[in-house]
């Protein structure tokens, strides 16, 4: 993922499954995502996210 990618959480075991947001940072530790309906940023792997657009 890249910064400012629009993504959706697709991991069915995640508390945030189905939530969408923007990638704020992407590095070896994962992707830091600001979800639309969650106050704090969350970290996800590429496999937990679906790319929606830029």
Short mmCIF file of N, CA and C in Angstrom, two decimals:
data_model
loop_
_atom_site.label_atom_id
_atom_site.label_comp_id
_atom_site.label_asym_id
_atom_site.label_seq_id
_atom_site.Cartn_x
_atom_site.Cartn_y
_atom_site.Cartn_z
N UNK A 1 0.83 -1.18 0.00
CA UNK A 1 0.00 0.00 0.00
C UNK A 1 0.88 1.25 0.00
N UNK A 2 0.28 2.36 -0.40
CA UNK A 2 0.99 3.63 -0.43
C UNK A 2 0.19 4.66 0.39
N UNK A 3 0.89 5.69 0.82
CA UNK A 3 0.24 6.77 1.55
C UNK A 3 -0.88 7.37 0.71
N UNK A 4 -2.00 7.62 1.33
CA UNK A 4 -3.22 8.18 0.77
C UNK A 4 -4.06 7.20 -0.05
N UNK A 5 -3.66 5.91 -0.08
CA UNK A 5 -4.52 4.90 -0.70
C UNK A 5 -5.80 4.78 0.12
N UNK A 6 -6.91 4.66 -0.56
CA UNK A 6 -8.18 4.37 0.10
C UNK A 6 -8.28 2.86 0.22
N UNK A 7 -8.58 2.38 1.43
CA UNK A 7 -8.59 0.95 1.68
C UNK A 7 -9.82 0.55 2.50
N UNK A 8 -10.09 -0.76 2.49
CA UNK A 8 -11.16 -1.35 3.29
C UNK A 8 -10.59 -2.55 4.01
N UNK A 9 -10.94 -2.72 5.28
CA UNK A 9 -10.47 -3.86 6.07
C UNK A 9 -11.28 -5.09 5.66
N UNK A 10 -10.58 -6.13 5.18
CA UNK A 10 -11.27 -7.33 4.71
C UNK A 10 -11.01 -8.54 5.61
N UNK A 11 -10.22 -8.38 6.66
CA UNK A 11 -9.94 -9.48 7.59
C UNK A 11 -11.20 -9.74 8.42
N UNK A 12 -11.86 -10.91 8.23
CA UNK A 12 -13.10 -11.18 8.95
C UNK A 12 -12.92 -11.29 10.47
N UNK A 13 -11.70 -11.52 10.93
CA UNK A 13 -11.45 -11.64 12.36
C UNK A 13 -11.10 -10.31 13.03
N UNK A 14 -10.97 -9.26 12.24
CA UNK A 14 -10.63 -7.94 12.77
C UNK A 14 -11.88 -7.28 13.35
N UNK A 15 -11.70 -6.52 14.42
CA UNK A 15 -12.79 -5.73 14.99
C UNK A 15 -13.27 -4.67 14.01
N UNK A 16 -12.44 -4.36 13.02
CA UNK A 16 -12.74 -3.29 12.08
C UNK A 16 -13.12 -3.80 10.69
N UNK A 17 -13.49 -5.07 10.58
CA UNK A 17 -13.87 -5.64 9.28
C UNK A 17 -14.98 -4.81 8.65
N UNK A 18 -14.78 -4.46 7.38
CA UNK A 18 -15.75 -3.68 6.64
C UNK A 18 -15.55 -2.18 6.73
N UNK A 19 -14.70 -1.73 7.65
CA UNK A 19 -14.44 -0.29 7.79
C UNK A 19 -13.49 0.17 6.67
N UNK A 20 -13.64 1.41 6.24
CA UNK A 20 -12.79 1.98 5.19
C UNK A 20 -12.04 3.18 5.74
N UNK A 21 -10.93 3.52 5.07
CA UNK A 21 -10.17 4.69 5.50
C UNK A 21 -9.00 4.95 4.58
N UNK A 22 -8.06 5.78 5.04
CA UNK A 22 -6.90 6.19 4.26
C UNK A 22 -5.61 5.73 4.92
N UNK A 23 -4.68 5.25 4.10
CA UNK A 23 -3.35 4.88 4.60
C UNK A 23 -2.59 6.17 4.89
N UNK A 24 -2.08 6.30 6.11
CA UNK A 24 -1.29 7.47 6.48
C UNK A 24 0.20 7.19 6.45
N UNK A 25 0.57 5.91 6.60
CA UNK A 25 1.98 5.53 6.63
C UNK A 25 2.06 4.06 6.23
N UNK A 26 3.09 3.72 5.49
CA UNK A 26 3.30 2.33 5.09
C UNK A 26 4.79 2.02 5.21
N UNK A 27 5.13 1.02 6.03
CA UNK A 27 6.53 0.63 6.20
C UNK A 27 6.60 -0.84 6.57
N UNK A 28 7.77 -1.30 7.02
CA UNK A 28 7.97 -2.71 7.34
C UNK A 28 7.09 -3.19 8.49
N UNK A 29 6.62 -2.27 9.32
CA UNK A 29 5.76 -2.64 10.45
C UNK A 29 4.30 -2.81 10.05
N UNK A 30 3.93 -2.39 8.87
CA UNK A 30 2.55 -2.49 8.40
C UNK A 30 2.06 -1.17 7.86
N UNK A 31 0.75 -1.10 7.69
CA UNK A 31 0.11 0.10 7.15
C UNK A 31 -0.67 0.79 8.26
N UNK A 32 -0.34 2.04 8.51
CA UNK A 32 -1.07 2.83 9.50
C UNK A 32 -2.25 3.46 8.78
N UNK A 33 -3.45 3.12 9.24
CA UNK A 33 -4.67 3.54 8.55
C UNK A 33 -5.56 4.35 9.49
N UNK A 34 -6.04 5.49 8.99
CA UNK A 34 -7.05 6.28 9.70
C UNK A 34 -8.39 5.87 9.12
N UNK A 35 -9.13 5.06 9.89
CA UNK A 35 -10.44 4.60 9.47
C UNK A 35 -11.47 5.72 9.63
N UNK A 36 -12.46 5.73 8.76
CA UNK A 36 -13.47 6.79 8.76
C UNK A 36 -14.23 6.90 10.08
N UNK A 37 -14.58 5.78 10.69
CA UNK A 37 -15.44 5.79 11.88
C UNK A 37 -14.72 5.40 13.16
N UNK A 38 -13.39 5.49 13.17
CA UNK A 38 -12.59 5.13 14.34
C UNK A 38 -11.65 6.28 14.65
N UNK A 39 -11.61 6.71 15.91
CA UNK A 39 -10.84 7.90 16.27
C UNK A 39 -9.33 7.70 16.13
N UNK A 40 -8.80 6.58 16.63
CA UNK A 40 -7.36 6.35 16.61
C UNK A 40 -6.95 5.58 15.37
N UNK A 41 -5.72 5.83 14.89
CA UNK A 41 -5.20 5.10 13.74
C UNK A 41 -4.97 3.64 14.13
N UNK A 42 -5.05 2.75 13.16
CA UNK A 42 -4.85 1.33 13.37
C UNK A 42 -3.77 0.84 12.40
N UNK A 43 -3.12 -0.28 12.75
CA UNK A 43 -2.08 -0.85 11.89
C UNK A 43 -2.57 -2.18 11.34
N UNK A 44 -2.43 -2.36 10.01
CA UNK A 44 -2.85 -3.57 9.32
C UNK A 44 -1.77 -4.03 8.36
N UNK A 45 -1.76 -5.33 8.05
CA UNK A 45 -0.88 -5.86 7.01
C UNK A 45 -1.57 -5.66 5.66
N UNK A 46 -0.81 -5.81 4.59
CA UNK A 46 -1.39 -5.71 3.24
C UNK A 46 -2.52 -6.73 3.06
N UNK A 47 -2.35 -7.91 3.61
CA UNK A 47 -3.34 -8.98 3.45
C UNK A 47 -4.67 -8.67 4.13
N UNK A 48 -4.66 -7.79 5.11
CA UNK A 48 -5.88 -7.43 5.83
C UNK A 48 -6.67 -6.33 5.15
N UNK A 49 -6.10 -5.74 4.09
CA UNK A 49 -6.70 -4.59 3.44
C UNK A 49 -7.02 -4.85 1.97
N UNK A 50 -8.08 -4.22 1.52
CA UNK A 50 -8.43 -4.23 0.11
C UNK A 50 -8.23 -2.80 -0.42
N UNK A 51 -7.49 -2.68 -1.51
CA UNK A 51 -7.26 -1.38 -2.14
C UNK A 51 -8.53 -0.92 -2.82
N UNK A 52 -8.95 0.32 -2.56
CA UNK A 52 -10.15 0.88 -3.17
C UNK A 52 -9.85 1.95 -4.21
N UNK A 53 -8.74 2.65 -4.07
CA UNK A 53 -8.41 3.70 -5.01
C UNK A 53 -7.41 4.68 -4.44
N UNK A 54 -7.07 5.65 -5.28
CA UNK A 54 -6.13 6.71 -4.86
C UNK A 54 -6.78 8.05 -4.97
#
